[in-house]
Short mmCIF file of C-alpha atoms in Angstrom, two decimals:
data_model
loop_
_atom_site.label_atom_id
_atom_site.label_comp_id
_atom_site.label_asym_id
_atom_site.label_seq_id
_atom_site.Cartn_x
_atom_site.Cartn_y
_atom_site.Cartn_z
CA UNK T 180 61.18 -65.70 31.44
CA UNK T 181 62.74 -62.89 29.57
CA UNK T 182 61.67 -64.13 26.51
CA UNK T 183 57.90 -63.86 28.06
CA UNK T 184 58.57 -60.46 28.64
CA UNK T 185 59.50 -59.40 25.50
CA UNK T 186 56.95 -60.89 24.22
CA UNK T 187 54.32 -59.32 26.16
CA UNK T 188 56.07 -56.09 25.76
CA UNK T 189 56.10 -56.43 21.94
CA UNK T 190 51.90 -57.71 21.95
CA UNK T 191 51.15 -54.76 24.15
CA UNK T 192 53.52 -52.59 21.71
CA UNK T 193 51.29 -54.02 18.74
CA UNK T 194 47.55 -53.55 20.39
CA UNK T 195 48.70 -49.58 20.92
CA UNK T 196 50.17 -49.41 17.69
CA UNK T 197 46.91 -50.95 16.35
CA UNK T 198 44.35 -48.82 17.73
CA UNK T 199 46.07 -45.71 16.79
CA UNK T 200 45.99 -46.86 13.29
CA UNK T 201 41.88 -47.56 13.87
CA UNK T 202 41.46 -44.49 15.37
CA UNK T 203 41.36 -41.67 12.95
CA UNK T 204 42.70 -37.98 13.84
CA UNK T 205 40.04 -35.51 15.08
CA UNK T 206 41.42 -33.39 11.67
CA UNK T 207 39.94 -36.13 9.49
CA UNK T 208 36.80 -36.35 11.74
CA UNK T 209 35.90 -32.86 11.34
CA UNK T 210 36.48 -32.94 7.63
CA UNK T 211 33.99 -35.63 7.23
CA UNK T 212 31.39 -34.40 8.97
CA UNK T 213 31.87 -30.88 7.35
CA UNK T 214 31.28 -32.56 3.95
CA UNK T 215 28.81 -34.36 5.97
CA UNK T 216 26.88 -31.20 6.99
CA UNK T 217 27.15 -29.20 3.51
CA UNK T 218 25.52 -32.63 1.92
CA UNK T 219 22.47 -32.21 4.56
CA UNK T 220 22.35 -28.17 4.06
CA UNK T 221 22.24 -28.75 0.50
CA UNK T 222 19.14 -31.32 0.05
CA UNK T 223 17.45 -29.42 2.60
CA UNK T 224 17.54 -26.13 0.09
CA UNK T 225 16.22 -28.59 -2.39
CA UNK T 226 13.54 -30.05 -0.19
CA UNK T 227 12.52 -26.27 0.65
CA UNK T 228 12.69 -25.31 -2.94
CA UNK T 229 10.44 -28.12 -3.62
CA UNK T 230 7.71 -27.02 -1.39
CA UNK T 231 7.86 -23.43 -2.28
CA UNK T 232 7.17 -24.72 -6.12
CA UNK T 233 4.55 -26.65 -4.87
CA UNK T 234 3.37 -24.24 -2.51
CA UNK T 235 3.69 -21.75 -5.70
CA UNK T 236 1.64 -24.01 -8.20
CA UNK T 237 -1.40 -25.01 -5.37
CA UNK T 238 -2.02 -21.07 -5.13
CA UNK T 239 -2.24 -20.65 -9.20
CA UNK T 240 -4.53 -23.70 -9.87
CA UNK T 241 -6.72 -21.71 -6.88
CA UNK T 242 -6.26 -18.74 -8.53
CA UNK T 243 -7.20 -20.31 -11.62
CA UNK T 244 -10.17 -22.00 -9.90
CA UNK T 245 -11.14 -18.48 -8.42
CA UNK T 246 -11.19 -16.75 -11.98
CA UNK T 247 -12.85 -19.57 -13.75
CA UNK T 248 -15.73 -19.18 -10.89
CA UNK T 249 -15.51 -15.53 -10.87
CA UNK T 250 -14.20 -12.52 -13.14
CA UNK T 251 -10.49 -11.68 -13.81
CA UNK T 252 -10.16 -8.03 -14.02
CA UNK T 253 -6.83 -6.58 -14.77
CA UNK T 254 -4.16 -8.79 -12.44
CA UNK T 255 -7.15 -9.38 -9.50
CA UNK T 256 -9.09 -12.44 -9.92
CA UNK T 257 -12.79 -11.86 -7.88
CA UNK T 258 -15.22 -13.98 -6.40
CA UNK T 259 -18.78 -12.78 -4.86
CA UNK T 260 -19.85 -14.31 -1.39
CA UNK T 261 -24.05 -14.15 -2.02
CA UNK T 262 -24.22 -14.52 1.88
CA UNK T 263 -24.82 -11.45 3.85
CA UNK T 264 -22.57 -10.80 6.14
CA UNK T 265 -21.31 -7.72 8.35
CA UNK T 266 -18.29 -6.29 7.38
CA UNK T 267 -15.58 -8.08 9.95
CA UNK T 268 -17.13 -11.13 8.87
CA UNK T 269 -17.18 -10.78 5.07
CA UNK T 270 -13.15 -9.23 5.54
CA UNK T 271 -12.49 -12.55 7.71
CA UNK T 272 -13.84 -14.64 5.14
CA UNK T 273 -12.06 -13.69 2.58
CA UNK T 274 -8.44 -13.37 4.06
CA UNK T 275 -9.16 -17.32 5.33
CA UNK T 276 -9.72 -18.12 1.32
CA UNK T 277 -6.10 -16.14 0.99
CA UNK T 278 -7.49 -12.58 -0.21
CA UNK T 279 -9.33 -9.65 0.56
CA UNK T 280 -12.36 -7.57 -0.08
CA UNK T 281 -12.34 -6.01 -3.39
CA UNK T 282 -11.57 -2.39 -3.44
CA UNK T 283 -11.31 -1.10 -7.03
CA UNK T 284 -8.25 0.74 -8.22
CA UNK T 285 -10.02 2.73 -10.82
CA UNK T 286 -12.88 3.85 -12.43
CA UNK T 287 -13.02 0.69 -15.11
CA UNK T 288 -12.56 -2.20 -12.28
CA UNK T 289 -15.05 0.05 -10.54
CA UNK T 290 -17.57 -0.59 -13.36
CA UNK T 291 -16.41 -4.03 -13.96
CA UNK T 292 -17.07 -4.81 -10.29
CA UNK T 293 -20.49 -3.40 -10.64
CA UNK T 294 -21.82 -5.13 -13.71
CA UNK T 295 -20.15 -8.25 -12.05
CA UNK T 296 -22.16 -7.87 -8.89
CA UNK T 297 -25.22 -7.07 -10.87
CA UNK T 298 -25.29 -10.24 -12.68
CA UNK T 299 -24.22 -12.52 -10.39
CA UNK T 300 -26.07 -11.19 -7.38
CA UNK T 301 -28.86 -8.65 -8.66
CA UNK T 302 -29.35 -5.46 -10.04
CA UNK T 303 -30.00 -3.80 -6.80
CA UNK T 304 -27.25 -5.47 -4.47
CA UNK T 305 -24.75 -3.48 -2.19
CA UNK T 306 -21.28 -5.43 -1.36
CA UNK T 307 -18.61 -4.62 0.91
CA UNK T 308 -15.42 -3.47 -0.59
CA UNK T 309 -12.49 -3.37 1.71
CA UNK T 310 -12.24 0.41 2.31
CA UNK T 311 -12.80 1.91 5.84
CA UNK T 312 -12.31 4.58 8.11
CA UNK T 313 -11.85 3.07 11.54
CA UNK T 314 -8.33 4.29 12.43
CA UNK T 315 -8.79 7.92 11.44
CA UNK T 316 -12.24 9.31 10.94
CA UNK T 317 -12.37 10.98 7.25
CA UNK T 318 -9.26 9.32 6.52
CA UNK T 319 -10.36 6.12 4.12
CA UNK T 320 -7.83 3.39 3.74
CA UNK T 321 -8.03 -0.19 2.03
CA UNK T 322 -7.66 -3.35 3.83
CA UNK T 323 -3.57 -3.08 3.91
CA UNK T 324 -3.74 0.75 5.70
CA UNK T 325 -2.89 1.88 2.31
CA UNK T 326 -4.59 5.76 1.30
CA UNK T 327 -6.86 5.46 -1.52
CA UNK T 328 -5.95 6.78 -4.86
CA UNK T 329 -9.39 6.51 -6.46
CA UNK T 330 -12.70 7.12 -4.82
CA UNK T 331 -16.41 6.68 -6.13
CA UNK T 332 -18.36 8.43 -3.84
CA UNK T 333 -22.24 9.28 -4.40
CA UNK T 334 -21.84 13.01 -4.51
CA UNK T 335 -25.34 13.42 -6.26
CA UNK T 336 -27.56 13.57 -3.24
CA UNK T 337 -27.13 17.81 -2.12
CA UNK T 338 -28.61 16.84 1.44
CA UNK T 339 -25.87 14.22 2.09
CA UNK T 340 -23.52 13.66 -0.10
CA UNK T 341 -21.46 10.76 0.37
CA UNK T 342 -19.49 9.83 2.74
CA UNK T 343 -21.93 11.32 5.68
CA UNK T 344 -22.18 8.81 8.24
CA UNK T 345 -19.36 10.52 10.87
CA UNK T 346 -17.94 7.70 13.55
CA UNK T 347 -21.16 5.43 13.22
CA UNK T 348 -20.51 4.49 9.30
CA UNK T 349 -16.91 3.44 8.79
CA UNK T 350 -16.87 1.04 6.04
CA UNK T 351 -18.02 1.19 2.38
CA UNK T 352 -20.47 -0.12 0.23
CA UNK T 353 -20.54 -0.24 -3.77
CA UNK T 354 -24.37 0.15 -4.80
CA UNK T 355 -25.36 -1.73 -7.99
CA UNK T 356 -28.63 0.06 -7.93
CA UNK T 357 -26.61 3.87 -7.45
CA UNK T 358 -24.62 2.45 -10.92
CA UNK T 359 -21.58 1.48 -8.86
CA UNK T 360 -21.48 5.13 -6.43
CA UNK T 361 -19.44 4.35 -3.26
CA UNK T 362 -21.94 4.81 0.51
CA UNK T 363 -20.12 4.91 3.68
CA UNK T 364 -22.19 2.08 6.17
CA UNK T 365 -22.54 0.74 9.84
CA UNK T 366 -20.01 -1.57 9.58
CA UNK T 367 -22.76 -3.86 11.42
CA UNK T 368 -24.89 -3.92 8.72
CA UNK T 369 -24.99 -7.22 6.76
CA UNK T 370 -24.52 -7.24 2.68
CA UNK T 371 -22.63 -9.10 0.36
CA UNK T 372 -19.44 -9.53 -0.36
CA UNK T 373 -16.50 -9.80 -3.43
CA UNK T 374 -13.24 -11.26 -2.64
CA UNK T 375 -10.26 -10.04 -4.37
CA UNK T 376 -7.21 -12.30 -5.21
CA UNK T 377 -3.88 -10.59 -6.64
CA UNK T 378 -2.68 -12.45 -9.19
CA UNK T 379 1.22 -12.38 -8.78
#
């Protein structure tokens, strides 16, 4: 009978020592799924850097698109919208094709723009260019709140030169027909439209 009990003793003795052996220390866990976690973080930064490459290379080839259907001046790629449009409309438009309305930086993409717009859409045409007054009257901005460092307004009229319109005209217009002059509109008004793309 003793002899049992030692033996029972010694198989309960070898199932404990057993499972501690099986049962690995909580230092050894952790370690593993440190490495384990690191592994994950690290093909995750690949996966995103992946998709910001692609991401990067779908917006040149429409970039490239956009310039091969429109004009590349300087580092802005445009496109003209031949629909008429009023100005919150046009400006929608274009930021859901991932720009803006065109608002020349100088007097050469000024004159580009025009001879662009005359060709494409007719000698006479007015577009929208993304400049307005509607936060602060007198105080013309670009689409981004951003002052404007060059302006093209028709100061050749002595009645009314340009802008004249006061709170009821607060966006622009570039006239192809005024050789590219700058006329402050109802923004409710519907005229064409040129979308600008930065080229980064």
């Amino acid at each position: 009978m003793e002899f049992k009990g030692v033996c029972v003793l010694l198989g309960i003795l070898v199932l404990v020592s057993c499972s501690f052996q099986q049962t690995p220390s909580k230092k050894k866990l952790v370690k593993k799924d440190t490495t384990k976690d690191a592994a994950i973080e690290a093909l995750q930064k690949q996966i995103n850097d992946i998709f910001q490459e692609l991401n990067l290379l779908k917006e040149q080839q429409a970039l490239q698109t956009v310039c091969l259907k429109g004009i590349k001046i300087n580092d802005k790629c445009l496109l003209v919208d031949p629909v008429r449009k009023r100005y919150h409309t046009a400006s929608e438009d274009c930021n859901a094709l991932g720009g803006v309305l065109a608002a020349p930086t100088s007097s050469d993409e000024n004159d580009q723009l025009r001879d662009y717009i005359r060709q494409r859409i007719g000698p006479d045409e007015q577009i929208w260019l993304g400049v307005n007054d509607m936060v602060t009257e007198g105080t013309w901005v670009d689409q981004t709140g951003v002052s404007l460092t060059y302006k093209n307004w028709d100061t050749s009229n002595y009645r009314s030169p340009q802008p004249d319109g006061g709170q009821s005209q607060n966006c622009v217009v570039l006239s192809g027909a005024a050789r590219g002059k700058w006329f402050d509109e109802n923004c409710r008004e519907e005229k064409t439209s040129v979308c600008q793309f930065n080229i980064v």
